[in-house]
PDB file of C-alpha atoms in Angstrom:
ATOM      1  CA  MET A   1     -48.140  36.509  34.086  1.00 51.00           C
ATOM      2  CA  LYS A   2     -47.678  34.054  30.664  1.00 51.00           C
ATOM      3  CA  ALA A   3     -45.080  32.197  32.326  1.00 47.00           C
ATOM      4  CA  LEU A   4     -46.965  32.148  35.802  1.00 43.00           C
ATOM      5  CA  ASN A   5     -49.911  30.258  34.112  1.00 45.00           C
ATOM      6  CA  SER A   6     -47.924  28.356  31.383  1.00 43.00           C
ATOM      7  CA  ILE A   7     -46.467  26.917  35.546  1.00 43.00           C
ATOM      8  CA  PHE A   8     -49.936  26.881  36.747  1.00 42.00           C
ATOM      9  CA  GLY A   9     -50.986  24.405  33.753  1.00 44.00           C
ATOM     10  CA  LEU A  10     -48.187  22.401  34.108  1.00 38.00           C
ATOM     11  CA  ALA A  11     -48.486  22.003  37.524  1.00 43.00           C
ATOM     12  CA  ILE A  12     -51.647  20.681  36.778  1.00 42.00           C
ATOM     13  CA  LEU A  13     -51.541  18.168  34.585  1.00 40.00           C
ATOM     14  CA  PHE A  14     -48.851  16.631  36.900  1.00 42.00           C
ATOM     15  CA  VAL A  15     -51.751  16.151  39.888  1.00 43.00           C
ATOM     16  CA  ILE A  16     -54.132  15.430  37.188  1.00 45.00           C
ATOM     17  CA  SER A  17     -53.444  11.837  36.312  1.00 47.00           C
ATOM     18  CA  ASN A  18     -54.746   8.722  34.118  1.00 45.00           C
ATOM     19  CA  ALA A  19     -54.539   5.535  37.487  1.00 46.00           C
ATOM     20  CA  ASN A  20     -55.704   2.245  35.869  1.00 50.00           C
ATOM     21  CA  ALA A  21     -56.211   4.386  31.813  1.00 53.00           C
ATOM     22  CA  ALA A  22     -60.012   3.367  32.232  1.00 79.00           C
ATOM     23  CA  ASP A  23     -61.431   5.032  29.217  1.00 90.00           C
ATOM     24  CA  GLY A  24     -63.214   8.420  29.655  1.00 95.00           C
ATOM     25  CA  VAL A  25     -61.888   8.825  33.479  1.00 97.00           C
ATOM     26  CA  ILE A  26     -60.114  11.180  34.873  1.00 97.00           C
ATOM     27  CA  SER A  27     -58.152  10.385  37.939  1.00 97.00           C
ATOM     28  CA  VAL A  28     -56.752  13.312  40.361  1.00 97.00           C
ATOM     29  CA  LYS A  29     -54.291  12.338  43.645  1.00 98.00           C
ATOM     30  CA  SER A  30     -54.856  13.254  46.821  1.00 98.00           C
ATOM     31  CA  PRO A  31     -53.360  13.904  50.045  1.00 98.00           C
ATOM     32  CA  LEU A  32     -55.808  13.167  52.162  1.00 98.00           C
ATOM     33  CA  SER A  33     -57.412  10.048  53.543  1.00 97.00           C
ATOM     34  CA  ALA A  34     -60.323   8.380  51.461  1.00 98.00           C
ATOM     35  CA  LYS A  35     -62.968   9.042  53.726  1.00 98.00           C
ATOM     36  CA  ALA A  36     -61.415  13.070  53.872  1.00 98.00           C
ATOM     37  CA  THR A  37     -61.184  13.250  50.254  1.00 98.00           C
ATOM     38  CA  MET A  38     -64.919  12.459  49.877  1.00 98.00           C
ATOM     39  CA  ASP A  39     -66.032  14.044  52.348  1.00 98.00           C
ATOM     40  CA  LYS A  40     -64.625  17.691  51.580  1.00 98.00           C
ATOM     41  CA  PHE A  41     -65.667  16.702  47.723  1.00 98.00           C
ATOM     42  CA  GLU A  42     -69.311  16.548  48.939  1.00 98.00           C
ATOM     43  CA  GLN A  43     -69.054  19.517  51.246  1.00 98.00           C
ATOM     44  CA  LEU A  44     -67.561  21.463  47.670  1.00 98.00           C
ATOM     45  CA  ALA A  45     -70.632  20.240  45.283  1.00 98.00           C
ATOM     46  CA  LYS A  46     -73.232  20.847  48.031  1.00 98.00           C
ATOM     47  CA  SER A  47     -71.886  24.162  47.956  1.00 97.00           C
ATOM     48  CA  LYS A  48     -72.328  24.673  43.760  1.00 95.00           C
ATOM     49  CA  ASP A  49     -75.595  23.541  44.797  1.00 95.00           C
ATOM     50  CA  LEU A  50     -75.485  20.086  43.239  1.00 97.00           C
ATOM     51  CA  THR A  51     -78.057  18.177  44.678  1.00 97.00           C
ATOM     52  CA  ILE A  52     -76.648  14.629  46.639  1.00 98.00           C
ATOM     53  CA  PHE A  53     -78.093  11.653  45.445  1.00 98.00           C
ATOM     54  CA  ALA A  54     -76.278   9.096  47.809  1.00 98.00           C
ATOM     55  CA  ARG A  55     -72.970   8.363  49.094  1.00 98.00           C
ATOM     56  CA  ILE A  56     -72.265   4.810  48.645  1.00 98.00           C
ATOM     57  CA  ASP A  57     -69.446   2.720  50.622  1.00 98.00           C
ATOM     58  CA  HIS A  58     -68.215  -0.442  48.324  1.00 98.00           C
ATOM     59  CA  ALA A  59     -65.833  -1.271  51.269  1.00 96.00           C
ATOM     60  CA  ALA A  60     -68.836  -1.297  54.347  1.00 96.00           C
ATOM     61  CA  GLY A  61     -70.440  -3.700  51.414  1.00 96.00           C
ATOM     62  CA  ALA A  62     -68.045  -5.967  50.725  1.00 96.00           C
ATOM     63  CA  LYS A  63     -67.209  -6.728  54.840  1.00 96.00           C
ATOM     64  CA  LYS A  64     -70.894  -7.559  54.916  1.00 97.00           C
ATOM     65  CA  VAL A  65     -69.994 -10.847  53.088  1.00 97.00           C
ATOM     66  CA  ASN A  66     -66.963 -11.228  53.905  1.00 97.00           C
ATOM     67  CA  LYS A  67     -64.560  -9.661  51.839  1.00 97.00           C
ATOM     68  CA  GLU A  68     -61.976  -7.290  52.073  1.00 96.00           C
ATOM     69  CA  LEU A  69     -61.202  -4.115  49.500  1.00 97.00           C
ATOM     70  CA  ASN A  70     -59.532  -0.813  50.383  1.00 97.00           C
ATOM     71  CA  PRO A  71     -62.197   2.611  50.378  1.00 98.00           C
ATOM     72  CA  THR A  72     -63.950   2.439  47.988  1.00 98.00           C
ATOM     73  CA  GLU A  73     -66.705   5.561  47.871  1.00 98.00           C
ATOM     74  CA  VAL A  74     -69.547   6.397  45.744  1.00 98.00           C
ATOM     75  CA  LEU A  75     -70.757   9.729  45.491  1.00 98.00           C
ATOM     76  CA  ILE A  76     -73.712  10.248  43.204  1.00 98.00           C
ATOM     77  CA  PHE A  77     -74.727  13.634  42.810  1.00 98.00           C
ATOM     78  CA  GLY A  78     -76.475  15.898  39.320  1.00 97.00           C
ATOM     79  CA  ASN A  79     -78.195  19.330  38.419  1.00 95.00           C
ATOM     80  CA  PRO A  80     -80.976  19.851  36.020  1.00 96.00           C
ATOM     81  CA  LYS A  81     -79.155  23.119  35.289  1.00 95.00           C
ATOM     82  CA  GLY A  82     -76.031  20.952  33.898  1.00 94.00           C
ATOM     83  CA  GLY A  83     -78.092  17.703  33.371  1.00 96.00           C
ATOM     84  CA  THR A  84     -81.064  19.060  31.486  1.00 97.00           C
ATOM     85  CA  PRO A  85     -78.326  20.681  28.300  1.00 97.00           C
ATOM     86  CA  LEU A  86     -75.715  18.047  28.127  1.00 97.00           C
ATOM     87  CA  MET A  87     -79.686  15.218  27.587  1.00 97.00           C
ATOM     88  CA  GLN A  88     -80.780  17.839  24.806  1.00 98.00           C
ATOM     89  CA  CYS A  89     -77.723  17.492  22.945  1.00 97.00           C
ATOM     90  CA  ALA A  90     -77.946  13.319  22.956  1.00 98.00           C
ATOM     91  CA  GLN A  91     -80.970  12.115  25.173  1.00 97.00           C
ATOM     92  CA  THR A  92     -79.389   8.942  25.717  1.00 98.00           C
ATOM     93  CA  ILE A  93     -76.661  10.581  27.680  1.00 98.00           C
ATOM     94  CA  GLY A  94     -79.137  10.141  30.431  1.00 97.00           C
ATOM     95  CA  ILE A  95     -78.157   6.710  31.018  1.00 98.00           C
ATOM     96  CA  ASP A  96     -74.969   8.406  32.051  1.00 97.00           C
ATOM     97  CA  LEU A  97     -76.487  10.652  34.441  1.00 97.00           C
ATOM     98  CA  PRO A  98     -76.570  11.447  37.586  1.00 97.00           C
ATOM     99  CA  LEU A  99     -72.674  12.577  37.778  1.00 97.00           C
ATOM    100  CA  LYS A 100     -70.702   9.765  39.627  1.00 98.00           C
ATOM    101  CA  ALA A 101     -67.171  10.595  42.016  1.00 98.00           C
ATOM    102  CA  LEU A 102     -65.617   7.877  42.666  1.00 98.00           C
ATOM    103  CA  VAL A 103     -62.497   8.234  45.889  1.00 98.00           C
ATOM    104  CA  TRP A 104     -60.576   4.740  46.755  1.00 98.00           C
ATOM    105  CA  LYS A 105     -57.450   3.735  47.514  1.00 98.00           C
ATOM    106  CA  ASP A 106     -54.918   2.125  45.760  1.00 97.00           C
ATOM    107  CA  ALA A 107     -52.794  -1.027  46.604  1.00 96.00           C
ATOM    108  CA  GLN A 108     -49.998   1.444  47.294  1.00 97.00           C
ATOM    109  CA  SER A 109     -52.644   2.746  49.859  1.00 97.00           C
ATOM    110  CA  GLN A 110     -52.458   6.544  47.747  1.00 98.00           C
ATOM    111  CA  VAL A 111     -56.258   7.460  47.297  1.00 98.00           C
ATOM    112  CA  TRP A 112     -57.425   9.098  44.165  1.00 98.00           C
ATOM    113  CA  LEU A 113     -60.478  11.134  43.078  1.00 98.00           C
ATOM    114  CA  SER A 114     -61.943   9.644  39.683  1.00 98.00           C
ATOM    115  CA  TYR A 115     -64.924  11.023  37.325  1.00 98.00           C
ATOM    116  CA  ASN A 116     -66.434  10.486  33.792  1.00 97.00           C
ATOM    117  CA  ASP A 117     -65.064  12.776  31.189  1.00 97.00           C
ATOM    118  CA  PRO A 118     -68.522  14.698  30.377  1.00 97.00           C
ATOM    119  CA  ALA A 119     -66.341  15.052  26.985  1.00 96.00           C
ATOM    120  CA  TYR A 120     -66.443  11.861  26.964  1.00 97.00           C
ATOM    121  CA  ILE A 121     -69.733  10.765  27.543  1.00 97.00           C
ATOM    122  CA  ALA A 122     -70.728  13.106  25.086  1.00 97.00           C
ATOM    123  CA  THR A 123     -68.482  11.447  22.257  1.00 96.00           C
ATOM    124  CA  ARG A 124     -70.137   8.217  23.610  1.00 96.00           C
ATOM    125  CA  HIS A 125     -74.094   9.683  22.638  1.00 98.00           C
ATOM    126  CA  ASN A 126     -72.561  11.160  19.711  1.00 98.00           C
ATOM    127  CA  ALA A 127     -72.935  14.391  21.410  1.00 97.00           C
ATOM    128  CA  GLU A 128     -69.047  15.513  20.696  1.00 94.00           C
ATOM    129  CA  ASN A 129     -70.189  19.487  19.902  1.00 95.00           C
ATOM    130  CA  CYS A 130     -72.564  19.838  23.206  1.00 97.00           C
ATOM    131  CA  PRO A 131     -71.321  22.723  24.627  1.00 96.00           C
ATOM    132  CA  ALA A 132     -72.775  21.971  28.375  1.00 97.00           C
ATOM    133  CA  ALA A 133     -70.639  19.398  28.555  1.00 97.00           C
ATOM    134  CA  LYS A 134     -67.323  21.457  28.315  1.00 96.00           C
ATOM    135  CA  LYS A 135     -69.014  23.880  30.848  1.00 96.00           C
ATOM    136  CA  ILE A 136     -69.972  20.888  33.146  1.00 97.00           C
ATOM    137  CA  GLY A 137     -66.182  19.411  32.256  1.00 96.00           C
ATOM    138  CA  LYS A 138     -64.870  22.938  34.065  1.00 97.00           C
ATOM    139  CA  VAL A 139     -67.475  22.212  37.052  1.00 96.00           C
ATOM    140  CA  LEU A 140     -66.345  18.632  38.075  1.00 97.00           C
ATOM    141  CA  HIS A 141     -62.027  19.793  37.542  1.00 97.00           C
ATOM    142  CA  THR A 142     -62.333  23.015  39.447  1.00 97.00           C
ATOM    143  CA  LEU A 143     -64.495  20.468  42.381  1.00 98.00           C
ATOM    144  CA  ALA A 144     -61.495  18.141  41.559  1.00 98.00           C
ATOM    145  CA  THR A 145     -58.565  20.491  41.837  1.00 97.00           C
ATOM    146  CA  THR A 146     -60.088  22.137  44.981  1.00 98.00           C
ATOM    147  CA  THR A 147     -60.738  19.278  46.865  1.00 98.00           C
ATOM    148  CA  VAL A 148     -57.346  17.776  46.854  1.00 97.00           C
ATOM    149  CA  LYS A 149     -56.053  21.139  47.600  1.00 94.00           C
ATOM    150  CA  GLN A 150     -54.378  20.524  51.627  1.00 79.00           C
TER     151      GLN A 150
END
């Protein structure tokens, strides 16, 4: 059983990559199209009782000004049950909430699902020991890995 857990842990490390190495951003490769990835993430977020505030299509916006952009969408979502305890650790965290997920297709046609690491957000606001950050991190990790599973 321990060996199986170790193998699973290593597999997750291979799935989760740091694309373009942005500080505090976790990026996961998706085998799905950008639209399918965001659709699935949104559906899973709703199933976890997360409120969807907005879905922004940056590529469509670029098209309106005669520019090209690979598929790039942001989903803004959250729930006061998670966000409030995070802000109780440091009220300035409110500037980083609600949470966001970014689905984008890179120049090599690889689709990525990216989100801000709640632990990084907490550290940014001098609340590195905030238990809510760890809980939210687990939820986001589960949402991301479930989204990219076929």
